[in-house]
Amino acid sequence: QCLESSALDQSFVSLLQCHLFPLPFSHRTDSTSITRQKMSFRGLFNPTFARLAASAWKVVQGDKVTIVSGSGKGQVGEVVKVLRKSEQVIVKDCNMVKRRLKKDHPSQKPEITYERPVHRSRVAIVDPVTNLPTRVKFGFLEDGTKVRIAKRSGAVLPRPAGPARDTKRKEGDLDTAPDLARKVTYSQ
C-alpha cells in the first residue's frame, strides 16, 4: 500500500481502502469499512432516490389516459387514483381482474372484479384535440402560470376538476392561541 498508517489516522486509512481501493469482503478485516461499503451501496441503489430524481408527475387524478403497453394495450379510461409511492395509477375499467372469495365470506357474491394498478410508464395521456396518446411537457402561459402541454397537438391540458384542497391550517387542542402568542412577555 502506498499510505503509511503511522502518518495517518487508522480510520482514515480504512475509509480510503473502502472507497478508493475496494477489495472483496473476504480480504477485509476491519468491520467499519465493510459497514461503510454496505451503507454506500444501499444509498446509491435505493429506489427512493430514483423516485425523488424522477421529474414531476404529468398524470394526475381525473386525466383521460390510454394504456400503451402490456395486456391492456389500447384500453382508454380515467385515472381514478395515483399511487406515487409505487409509481402506479389505477385506471377506471382497465386492467380488470376477478378474485374468488371464500365460501364463508359474508358477501353474497362468490367473486369480485376490480382494477389493478398500472405502472405510470405504461400509460399516456389522451390528446384532447386528436384523441391519440401523447407525451406531455410543462410550459408557461403569458401570465406566468405553469400548465401541461400536449406534445402531439400543442394544446393546453387543463387540470381536471377534483376535490378542493384545504390549505388553511386548523387549530388543535395543543396549539397556542394567537392572542397569547402575540403577547409580549419580556422587558427591554
Coordinates of N, CA, C and O in Angstrom, one line a residue:
Q1 N 0.8 -1.2 0.0 CA 0.0 0.0 0.0 C 0.9 1.2 0.0 O 2.0 1.3 0.6
C2 N 0.4 2.3 -0.6 CA 1.2 3.5 -0.8 C 1.1 4.4 0.5 O 1.9 5.3 0.6
L3 N 0.1 4.2 1.3 CA 0.0 5.1 2.5 C 0.5 4.4 3.8 O 0.3 3.2 4.0
E4 N 1.2 5.1 4.6 CA 1.7 4.5 5.8 C 0.7 4.8 6.9 O 0.3 6.0 7.1
S5 N 0.4 3.8 7.7 CA -0.6 4.0 8.8 C 0.0 4.9 9.9 O -0.8 5.4 10.7
S6 N 1.3 5.0 10.1 CA 1.8 5.8 11.1 C 1.6 7.3 10.9 O 1.5 8.0 11.8
A7 N 1.6 7.7 9.6 CA 1.4 9.1 9.2 C 0.0 9.5 9.3 O -0.3 10.7 9.5
L8 N -0.9 8.6 9.0 CA -2.4 8.9 9.0 C -3.1 8.2 10.1 O -2.7 7.1 10.6
D9 N -4.3 8.7 10.4 CA -5.1 8.0 11.4 C -5.6 6.7 10.8 O -5.9 6.6 9.6
Q10 N -5.8 5.7 11.6 CA -6.2 4.4 11.1 C -7.6 4.4 10.5 O -7.9 3.7 9.5
S11 N -8.5 5.2 11.0 CA -9.8 5.3 10.5 C -9.8 5.9 9.1 O -10.6 5.5 8.2
F12 N -8.9 6.9 8.9 CA -8.9 7.5 7.6 C -8.3 6.5 6.5 O -8.8 6.4 5.4
V13 N -7.4 5.7 6.9 CA -6.8 4.7 6.0 C -7.9 3.6 5.7 O -8.1 3.3 4.5
S14 N -8.7 3.2 6.7 CA -9.8 2.2 6.4 C -10.8 2.9 5.5 O -11.4 2.2 4.6
L15 N -11.1 4.2 5.6 CA -12.0 4.9 4.7 C -11.5 4.9 3.3 O -12.2 4.6 2.4
L16 N -10.2 5.2 3.1 CA -9.6 5.2 1.8 C -9.6 3.8 1.2 O -9.9 3.6 0.0
Q17 N -9.3 2.8 2.0 CA -9.4 1.4 1.5 C -10.8 1.0 1.0 O -10.9 0.3 0.1
C18 N -11.7 1.5 1.8 CA -13.1 1.1 1.5 C -13.6 1.8 0.2 O -14.2 1.1 -0.6
H19 N -13.4 3.1 0.0 CA -14.0 3.8 -1.1 C -13.1 4.0 -2.3 O -13.5 4.0 -3.4
L20 N -11.8 4.1 -2.1 CA -10.9 4.3 -3.2 C -10.3 3.0 -3.8 O -10.1 2.9 -5.0
F21 N -10.0 2.1 -2.9 CA -9.4 0.8 -3.3 C -10.3 -0.3 -2.8 O -10.0 -1.0 -1.8
P22 N -11.5 -0.5 -3.4 CA -12.4 -1.5 -2.8 C -11.8 -2.9 -3.0 O -11.4 -3.3 -4.1
L23 N -11.9 -3.7 -2.0 CA -11.4 -5.1 -2.0 C -12.6 -6.0 -1.8 O -13.6 -5.6 -1.2
P24 N -12.6 -7.3 -2.2 CA -13.7 -8.2 -1.8 C -13.8 -8.3 -0.3 O -12.9 -8.0 0.4
F25 N -15.0 -8.7 0.1 CA -15.3 -8.7 1.6 C -14.3 -9.7 2.3 O -14.0 -9.5 3.4
S26 N -13.9 -10.7 1.6 CA -13.1 -11.8 2.2 C -11.7 -11.2 2.6 O -11.0 -11.7 3.5
H27 N -11.2 -10.2 1.9 CA -9.9 -9.6 2.2 C -9.9 -8.5 3.2 O -8.8 -8.1 3.6
R28 N -11.1 -8.1 3.6 CA -11.1 -7.0 4.6 C -11.2 -7.6 6.0 O -12.0 -8.6 6.2
T29 N -10.6 -7.0 7.0 CA -10.7 -7.4 8.3 C -11.3 -6.4 9.2 O -11.8 -6.7 10.3
D30 N -11.4 -5.1 8.7 CA -11.9 -4.0 9.5 C -13.5 -4.0 9.3 O -14.0 -3.9 8.2
S31 N -14.2 -4.2 10.4 CA -15.7 -4.2 10.3 C -16.3 -2.9 9.9 O -17.3 -2.9 9.3
T32 N -15.6 -1.8 10.2 CA -16.2 -0.5 9.9 C -16.2 -0.2 8.4 O -17.1 0.3 7.9
S33 N -15.1 -0.7 7.7 CA -15.0 -0.5 6.3 C -16.1 -1.3 5.6 O -16.7 -0.9 4.6
I34 N -16.4 -2.5 6.1 CA -17.4 -3.3 5.5 C -18.8 -2.6 5.7 O -19.6 -2.5 4.7
T35 N -19.0 -2.1 6.8 CA -20.3 -1.4 7.1 C -20.4 -0.2 6.2 O -21.5 0.1 5.7
R36 N -19.3 0.6 6.0 CA -19.4 1.7 5.2 C -19.7 1.4 3.8 O -20.5 2.1 3.1
Q37 N -19.1 0.3 3.2 CA -19.4 -0.1 1.9 C -20.8 -0.5 1.7 O -21.5 -0.2 0.7
K38 N -21.4 -1.3 2.7 CA -22.8 -1.7 2.6 C -23.7 -0.5 2.6 O -24.6 -0.4 1.9
M39 N -23.4 0.5 3.5 CA -24.2 1.7 3.5 C -24.2 2.5 2.2 O -25.2 3.0 1.8
S40 N -23.0 2.6 1.6 CA -22.9 3.4 0.4 C -23.6 2.7 -0.7 O -24.2 3.2 -1.6
F41 N -23.5 1.3 -0.7 CA -24.2 0.5 -1.7 C -25.7 0.7 -1.6 O -26.4 0.9 -2.6
R42 N -26.3 0.6 -0.4 CA -27.7 0.8 -0.2 C -28.1 2.2 -0.6 O -29.2 2.4 -1.1
G43 N -27.3 3.2 -0.3 CA -27.6 4.6 -0.7 C -27.7 4.9 -2.1 O -28.5 5.6 -2.6
L44 N -26.7 4.3 -2.9 CA -26.7 4.5 -4.3 C -27.8 3.9 -5.1 O -28.4 4.4 -6.0
F45 N -28.2 2.7 -4.7 CA -29.2 1.9 -5.4 C -30.6 1.8 -4.7 O -31.3 0.9 -5.0
N46 N -30.8 2.7 -3.8 CA -32.1 2.8 -3.1 C -33.2 3.3 -4.1 O -33.0 4.3 -4.7
P47 N -34.3 2.6 -4.3 CA -35.3 3.0 -5.2 C -36.0 4.4 -4.8 O -36.5 5.0 -5.6
T48 N -35.8 4.7 -3.5 CA -36.4 6.0 -3.1 C -35.7 7.2 -3.8 O -36.3 8.1 -4.2
F49 N -34.4 7.1 -4.0 CA -33.6 8.1 -4.7 C -34.1 8.2 -6.1 O -34.1 9.3 -6.7
A50 N -34.4 7.1 -6.8 CA -34.8 7.1 -8.1 C -36.2 7.8 -8.2 O -36.4 8.6 -9.2
R51 N -37.1 7.6 -7.3 CA -38.3 8.3 -7.3 C -38.2 9.8 -7.1 O -38.9 10.6 -7.7
L52 N -37.2 10.1 -6.2 CA -37.0 11.5 -5.9 C -36.4 12.2 -7.1 O -36.7 13.4 -7.4
A53 N -35.6 11.5 -7.9 CA -34.9 12.1 -9.1 C -35.9 12.2 -10.3 O -35.6 12.9 -11.2
A54 N -37.0 11.4 -10.2 CA -37.9 11.5 -11.3 C -38.5 12.9 -11.5 O -38.7 13.6 -10.5
S55 N -38.8 13.2 -12.7 CA -39.4 14.5 -13.0 C -40.8 14.6 -12.4 O -41.4 13.6 -11.9
A56 N -41.4 15.8 -12.4 CA -42.7 16.0 -11.9 C -43.7 15.1 -12.6 O -43.6 14.9 -13.8
W57 N -44.7 14.6 -11.9 CA -45.7 13.7 -12.4 C -46.6 14.5 -13.4 O -47.1 15.6 -13.1
K58 N -46.8 13.9 -14.6 CA -47.6 14.6 -15.6 C -49.0 14.0 -15.6 O -49.9 14.6 -16.3
V59 N -49.2 12.9 -15.0 CA -50.5 12.2 -14.9 C -51.1 12.5 -13.6 O -50.5 12.2 -12.6
V60 N -52.3 13.1 -13.6 CA -53.0 13.4 -12.3 C -54.4 12.7 -12.3 O -54.9 12.2 -13.3
Q61 N -55.0 12.7 -11.1 CA -56.3 12.1 -11.0 C -57.3 12.8 -11.8 O -57.4 14.0 -11.8
G62 N -58.1 12.1 -12.6 CA -59.1 12.7 -13.4 C -58.7 12.8 -14.9 O -59.5 13.1 -15.7
D63 N -57.4 12.5 -15.2 CA -57.0 12.6 -16.6 C -57.5 11.4 -17.4 O -57.7 10.3 -16.9
K64 N -57.8 11.6 -18.7 CA -58.2 10.5 -19.6 C -56.9 10.0 -20.2 O -56.1 10.7 -20.8
V65 N -56.6 8.7 -20.0 CA -55.4 8.1 -20.4 C -55.7 6.8 -21.2 O -56.8 6.3 -21.1
T66 N -54.7 6.4 -21.9 CA -54.7 5.1 -22.6 C -53.5 4.3 -22.2 O -52.5 4.8 -21.9
I67 N -53.7 3.0 -22.2 CA -52.6 2.0 -21.8 C -51.9 1.7 -23.1 O -52.5 1.3 -24.1
V68 N -50.6 2.0 -23.1 CA -49.8 1.9 -24.4 C -49.0 0.6 -24.5 O -48.5 0.3 -25.5
S69 N -48.9 -0.2 -23.4 CA -48.2 -1.5 -23.5 C -48.7 -2.4 -22.5 O -49.4 -2.0 -21.5
G70 N -48.5 -3.7 -22.7 CA -49.0 -4.7 -21.8 C -50.2 -5.4 -22.2 O -50.7 -5.2 -23.4
S71 N -50.8 -6.1 -21.3 CA -52.0 -6.9 -21.7 C -53.2 -6.0 -22.0 O -54.1 -6.4 -22.8
G72 N -53.3 -4.9 -21.4 CA -54.5 -4.0 -21.7 C -54.2 -2.9 -22.7 O -54.8 -1.8 -22.7
K73 N -53.3 -3.2 -23.6 CA -52.9 -2.2 -24.6 C -54.1 -1.7 -25.4 O -54.9 -2.5 -25.9
G74 N -54.2 -0.4 -25.5 CA -55.3 0.2 -26.3 C -56.5 0.6 -25.5 O -57.4 1.3 -26.0
Q75 N -56.6 0.2 -24.2 CA -57.8 0.5 -23.4 C -57.7 2.0 -23.0 O -56.6 2.5 -22.6
V76 N -58.8 2.6 -22.9 CA -58.9 4.0 -22.6 C -59.7 4.2 -21.3 O -60.8 3.5 -21.2
G77 N -59.3 5.0 -20.4 CA -60.1 5.2 -19.2 C -59.6 6.4 -18.4 O -58.7 7.1 -18.8
E78 N -60.3 6.7 -17.3 CA -60.0 7.8 -16.5 C -59.2 7.4 -15.3 O -59.4 6.3 -14.7
V79 N -58.2 8.2 -14.9 CA -57.4 7.9 -13.7 C -58.2 8.1 -12.5 O -58.7 9.2 -12.2
V80 N -58.4 7.0 -11.7 CA -59.2 7.1 -10.5 C -58.3 7.5 -9.3 O -58.7 8.3 -8.5
K81 N -57.1 6.9 -9.3 CA -56.2 7.2 -8.1 C -54.8 7.1 -8.6 O -54.4 6.3 -9.5
V82 N -53.9 7.9 -8.0 CA -52.5 8.0 -8.3 C -51.8 7.5 -7.1 O -51.9 8.0 -6.0
L83 N -51.0 6.4 -7.2 CA -50.2 5.8 -6.2 C -48.7 6.2 -6.3 O -48.0 5.6 -7.0
R84 N -48.3 7.4 -5.8 CA -47.0 7.9 -6.0 C -45.9 7.1 -5.4 O -44.8 7.0 -6.0
K85 N -46.1 6.4 -4.3 CA -45.1 5.7 -3.7 C -44.7 4.5 -4.5 O -43.5 4.2 -4.6
S86 N -45.6 3.8 -5.2 CA -45.3 2.7 -6.0 C -45.2 3.1 -7.5 O -45.1 2.2 -8.3
E87 N -45.3 4.3 -7.8 CA -45.3 4.9 -9.2 C -46.3 4.2 -10.1 O -46.0 3.8 -11.2
Q88 N -47.6 4.1 -9.6 CA -48.6 3.4 -10.3 C -49.9 4.3 -10.3 O -50.0 5.2 -9.5
V89 N -50.7 4.0 -11.3 CA -52.0 4.6 -11.4 C -53.1 3.6 -11.5 O -52.9 2.5 -12.1
I90 N -54.3 3.9 -11.0 CA -55.5 3.0 -11.2 C -56.4 3.7 -12.2 O -56.8 4.8 -12.0
V91 N -56.6 2.9 -13.3 CA -57.4 3.5 -14.4 C -58.8 2.8 -14.4 O -58.9 1.6 -14.3
K92 N -59.9 3.6 -14.5 CA -61.2 3.1 -14.4 C -61.5 2.1 -15.6 O -61.3 2.5 -16.8
D93 N -62.0 0.9 -15.3 CA -62.4 -0.1 -16.3 C -61.3 -0.6 -17.1 O -61.5 -1.0 -18.3
C94 N -60.1 -0.5 -16.7 CA -58.9 -1.0 -17.4 C -58.1 -1.9 -16.4 O -58.1 -1.7 -15.2
N95 N -57.5 -2.9 -17.0 CA -56.7 -3.9 -16.3 C -57.5 -4.6 -15.2 O -57.1 -4.7 -14.0
M96 N -58.7 -5.0 -15.6 CA -59.6 -5.6 -14.6 C -59.2 -7.1 -14.3 O -58.8 -7.8 -15.2
V97 N -59.4 -7.4 -13.0 CA -59.1 -8.8 -12.6 C -60.3 -9.3 -11.7 O -61.0 -8.5 -11.1
K98 N -60.5 -10.6 -11.7 CA -61.5 -11.2 -10.9 C -60.8 -12.0 -9.8 O -59.8 -12.7 -10.0
R99 N -61.4 -12.0 -8.6 CA -60.9 -12.7 -7.5 C -62.1 -13.5 -6.9 O -63.2 -12.9 -6.6
R100 N -61.9 -14.8 -6.7 CA -62.9 -15.6 -6.0 C -62.8 -15.4 -4.5 O -61.7 -15.4 -4.0
L101 N -63.9 -15.3 -3.8 CA -63.9 -15.2 -2.4 C -64.2 -16.6 -1.7 O -64.7 -17.5 -2.4
K102 N -63.8 -16.7 -0.5 CA -64.0 -17.9 0.2 C -65.5 -18.1 0.4 O -66.3 -17.2 0.5
K103 N -65.9 -19.4 0.6 CA -67.4 -19.7 0.7 C -68.0 -19.1 2.0 O -69.1 -18.7 2.0
D104 N -67.2 -18.9 3.0 CA -67.7 -18.4 4.3 C -67.6 -16.9 4.4 O -67.8 -16.3 5.4
H105 N -67.3 -16.2 3.3 CA -67.2 -14.8 3.3 C -68.6 -14.2 3.4 O -69.6 -14.7 2.9
P106 N -68.7 -13.1 4.2 CA -70.1 -12.5 4.4 C -70.7 -11.9 3.2 O -72.0 -11.8 3.1
S107 N -70.0 -11.6 2.2 CA -70.6 -11.1 0.9 C -71.3 -12.2 0.2 O -70.9 -13.4 0.2
Q108 N -72.4 -11.9 -0.5 CA -73.2 -12.9 -1.2 C -72.5 -13.3 -2.5 O -72.8 -14.3 -3.0
K109 N -71.7 -12.4 -3.1 CA -71.1 -12.7 -4.4 C -69.9 -13.6 -4.2 O -69.1 -13.4 -3.4
P110 N -69.8 -14.6 -5.1 CA -68.7 -15.5 -5.0 C -67.4 -15.0 -5.5 O -66.3 -15.5 -5.2
E111 N -67.5 -13.9 -6.4 CA -66.2 -13.3 -6.9 C -66.4 -11.8 -7.1 O -67.5 -11.4 -7.3
I112 N -65.3 -11.1 -7.0 CA -65.3 -9.7 -7.2 C -64.4 -9.3 -8.4 O -63.5 -10.0 -8.7
T113 N -64.7 -8.2 -9.0 CA -63.9 -7.7 -10.1 C -63.5 -6.3 -9.7 O -64.3 -5.4 -9.2
Y114 N -62.2 -6.0 -9.9 CA -61.6 -4.7 -9.6 C -60.5 -4.3 -10.5 O -60.0 -5.2 -11.2
E115 N -60.1 -3.1 -10.5 CA -59.0 -2.6 -11.3 C -57.6 -2.8 -10.6 O -57.5 -2.4 -9.5
R116 N -56.7 -3.4 -11.3 CA -55.3 -3.5 -10.7 C -54.5 -2.2 -11.2 O -54.8 -1.7 -12.2
P117 N -53.6 -1.8 -10.3 CA -52.8 -0.6 -10.7 C -51.9 -0.9 -11.9 O -51.5 -2.1 -12.2
V118 N -51.6 0.1 -12.7 CA -50.8 0.1 -13.9 C -49.6 1.0 -13.6 O -49.7 2.1 -13.1
H119 N -48.4 0.6 -14.0 CA -47.2 1.5 -13.8 C -47.4 2.7 -14.7 O -47.9 2.7 -15.8
R120 N -46.9 3.8 -14.2 CA -47.1 5.1 -14.9 C -46.4 5.2 -16.2 O -46.8 5.9 -17.1
S121 N -45.4 4.3 -16.4 CA -44.7 4.3 -17.7 C -45.5 3.6 -18.8 O -45.2 3.8 -20.0
R122 N -46.6 2.9 -18.4 CA -47.4 2.2 -19.4 C -48.6 2.9 -19.8 O -49.5 2.4 -20.5
V123 N -48.8 4.2 -19.3 CA -50.0 4.9 -19.7 C -49.6 6.2 -20.3 O -48.5 6.7 -20.1
A124 N -50.4 6.8 -21.2 CA -50.2 8.0 -21.9 C -51.5 8.8 -21.9 O -52.5 8.3 -22.0
I125 N -51.3 10.1 -21.7 CA -52.5 11.0 -21.7 C -53.1 11.1 -23.1 O -52.3 11.2 -24.1
V126 N -54.4 11.1 -23.2 CA -55.0 11.2 -24.5 C -55.1 12.7 -24.8 O -55.6 13.5 -24.1
D127 N -54.7 13.0 -26.1 CA -54.7 14.4 -26.5 C -56.1 14.8 -26.8 O -56.9 14.1 -27.4
P128 N -56.6 16.0 -26.2 CA -58.0 16.4 -26.4 C -58.3 16.8 -27.8 O -59.5 16.7 -28.2
V129 N -57.4 17.1 -28.6 CA -57.6 17.5 -30.0 C -57.7 16.3 -30.9 O -58.7 16.2 -31.7
T130 N -56.7 15.4 -30.9 CA -56.6 14.3 -31.8 C -57.2 13.0 -31.3 O -57.3 12.0 -32.0
N131 N -57.4 12.9 -30.0 CA -57.8 11.7 -29.3 C -56.8 10.5 -29.5 O -57.2 9.4 -29.6
L132 N -55.6 10.9 -29.5 CA -54.5 9.9 -29.6 C -53.6 10.1 -28.4 O -53.5 11.1 -27.8
P133 N -52.8 9.0 -28.1 CA -51.9 9.1 -26.9 C -50.8 10.1 -27.2 O -50.3 10.2 -28.4
T134 N -50.5 10.9 -26.3 CA -49.4 12.0 -26.5 C -48.5 12.0 -25.2 O -48.9 11.6 -24.1
R135 N -47.4 12.6 -25.5 CA -46.5 12.9 -24.3 C -46.8 14.3 -23.9 O -47.4 15.0 -24.6
V136 N -46.3 14.6 -22.7 CA -46.7 15.9 -22.1 C -45.5 16.6 -21.7 O -44.5 16.0 -21.2
K137 N -45.5 18.0 -21.9 CA -44.4 18.8 -21.4 C -45.0 19.9 -20.6 O -46.2 20.2 -20.6
F138 N -44.2 20.6 -19.8 CA -44.6 21.7 -19.0 C -44.3 23.0 -19.7 O -43.2 23.1 -20.3
G139 N -45.1 24.0 -19.6 CA -44.8 25.3 -20.2 C -45.5 26.4 -19.3 O -46.2 26.1 -18.4
F140 N -45.3 27.6 -19.7 CA -45.8 28.7 -19.0 C -46.6 29.6 -19.9 O -46.3 29.8 -21.1
L141 N -47.8 30.1 -19.4 CA -48.6 31.0 -20.2 C -48.1 32.4 -20.1 O -47.1 32.6 -19.4
E142 N -48.7 33.4 -20.8 CA -48.3 34.8 -20.7 C -48.3 35.3 -19.3 O -47.5 36.2 -18.9
D143 N -49.3 34.9 -18.5 CA -49.5 35.4 -17.2 C -48.5 34.7 -16.2 O -48.5 35.1 -15.0
G144 N -47.8 33.7 -16.6 CA -46.8 33.1 -15.8 C -47.3 31.8 -15.1 O -46.5 31.2 -14.3
T145 N -48.5 31.4 -15.4 CA -48.9 30.1 -14.7 C -48.4 28.9 -15.5 O -48.2 28.9 -16.7
K146 N -48.0 27.9 -14.7 CA -47.4 26.7 -15.2 C -48.6 25.8 -15.7 O -49.5 25.5 -14.9
V147 N -48.5 25.3 -16.9 CA -49.5 24.4 -17.5 C -48.9 23.2 -18.1 O -47.7 23.2 -18.4
R148 N -49.7 22.2 -18.4 CA -49.2 21.0 -19.1 C -49.6 21.2 -20.6 O -50.8 21.6 -20.9
I149 N -48.7 20.8 -21.5 CA -49.0 21.0 -22.9 C -48.8 19.6 -23.6 O -47.8 18.9 -23.4
A150 N -49.8 19.3 -24.5 CA -49.7 18.0 -25.3 C -48.6 18.2 -26.4 O -48.7 19.2 -27.1
K151 N -47.7 17.3 -26.5 CA -46.6 17.5 -27.5 C -47.2 17.2 -28.9 O -46.6 17.7 -29.9
R152 N -48.2 16.4 -29.0 CA -48.7 16.0 -30.3 C -49.4 17.2 -31.0 O -49.2 17.4 -32.2
S153 N -50.3 17.9 -30.3 CA -51.0 19.0 -30.9 C -50.6 20.4 -30.4 O -51.0 21.4 -31.0
G154 N -50.0 20.4 -29.3 CA -49.6 21.7 -28.7 C -50.8 22.3 -27.8 O -50.7 23.5 -27.4
A155 N -51.8 21.5 -27.6 CA -53.0 22.0 -26.8 C -52.6 22.0 -25.3 O -51.9 21.2 -24.9
V156 N -53.2 23.0 -24.6 CA -53.0 23.1 -23.2 C -53.9 22.0 -22.5 O -55.1 22.0 -22.8
L157 N -53.4 21.2 -21.6 CA -54.1 20.2 -20.9 C -54.6 20.8 -19.6 O -53.7 21.0 -18.7
P158 N -55.9 21.1 -19.4 CA -56.3 21.6 -18.1 C -56.2 20.6 -17.0 O -56.3 19.4 -17.3
R159 N -56.0 21.1 -15.8 CA -56.1 20.2 -14.7 C -57.5 19.8 -14.4 O -58.4 20.6 -14.5
P160 N -57.8 18.5 -14.3 CA -59.1 18.0 -14.0 C -59.7 18.6 -12.7 O -58.9 18.7 -11.8
A161 N -61.0 18.8 -12.7 CA -61.6 19.4 -11.5 C -61.7 18.2 -10.5 O -62.2 17.2 -10.8
G162 N -61.1 18.4 -9.4 CA -61.1 17.4 -8.3 C -61.6 18.0 -7.0 O -62.0 19.2 -7.0
P163 N -61.5 17.3 -5.9 CA -61.9 17.9 -4.7 C -61.0 19.0 -4.3 O -59.7 19.0 -4.5
A164 N -61.5 20.1 -3.8 CA -60.7 21.2 -3.4 C -59.9 20.9 -2.2 O -60.3 20.3 -1.2
R165 N -58.6 21.3 -2.3 CA -57.7 21.0 -1.2 C -57.8 22.1 -0.2 O -57.7 23.3 -0.5
D166 N -57.9 21.7 1.1 CA -58.0 22.7 2.2 C -56.5 23.1 2.6 O -55.8 22.2 3.2
T167 N -56.1 24.3 2.3 CA -54.8 24.7 2.6 C -54.7 25.5 3.9 O -53.6 25.7 4.4
K168 N -55.8 25.8 4.4 CA -55.9 26.6 5.7 C -55.7 25.6 6.8 O -56.3 24.5 6.9
R169 N -54.8 25.9 7.8 CA -54.4 25.1 8.9 C -55.5 25.2 10.0 O -55.9 26.3 10.3
K170 N -55.9 24.1 10.5 CA -56.9 24.1 11.5 C -56.2 24.1 12.9 O -55.2 23.4 13.1
E171 N -56.8 24.8 13.9 CA -56.2 24.8 15.2 C -56.6 23.6 16.0 O -57.8 23.2 15.9
G172 N -55.7 23.1 16.7 CA -56.0 21.9 17.6 C -56.0 22.3 19.1 O -55.8 23.4 19.4
D173 N -56.1 21.3 19.9 CA -56.2 21.5 21.3 C -54.8 21.9 21.9 O -54.8 22.7 22.9
L174 N -53.7 21.5 21.3 CA -52.4 21.8 21.8 C -51.8 23.0 21.2 O -50.7 23.3 21.5
D175 N -52.5 23.7 20.3 CA -52.0 24.9 19.7 C -52.1 26.1 20.6 O -53.1 26.2 21.4
T176 N -51.1 27.0 20.5 CA -51.2 28.2 21.3 C -52.1 29.2 20.7 O -52.1 29.4 19.5
A177 N -53.0 29.8 21.5 CA -53.9 30.8 20.9 C -53.2 32.0 20.4 O -52.1 32.4 20.9
P178 N -53.7 32.6 19.3 CA -52.9 33.7 18.6 C -52.7 34.9 19.6 O -51.7 35.5 19.5
D179 N -53.7 35.2 20.4 CA -53.5 36.4 21.3 C -52.4 36.1 22.4 O -51.7 37.0 22.8
L180 N -52.3 34.9 22.8 CA -51.2 34.5 23.7 C -49.8 34.5 23.0 O -48.8 34.9 23.6
A181 N -49.8 34.2 21.8 CA -48.5 34.1 21.0 C -48.0 35.5 20.8 O -46.8 35.8 20.7
R182 N -48.9 36.5 20.6 CA -48.5 37.9 20.3 C -48.2 38.7 21.6 O -47.6 39.7 21.5
K183 N -48.6 38.1 22.7 CA -48.3 38.8 24.0 C -46.8 39.0 24.3 O -46.1 38.0 24.2
V184 N -46.4 40.2 24.7 CA -45.0 40.5 25.0 C -44.8 40.0 26.4 O -45.4 40.5 27.4
T185 N -43.9 39.1 26.6 CA -43.6 38.6 28.0 C -42.2 38.9 28.4 O -41.7 38.3 29.3
Y186 N -41.5 39.8 27.8 CA -40.2 40.2 28.2 C -40.1 41.7 28.2 O -40.9 42.5 27.7
S187 N -39.1 42.2 28.9 CA -38.9 43.7 29.0 C -37.5 44.0 28.5 O -36.6 43.2 28.5
Q188 N -37.4 45.2 27.9 CA -36.2 45.6 27.3 C -35.3 46.3 28.2 O -35.5 47.0 29.1

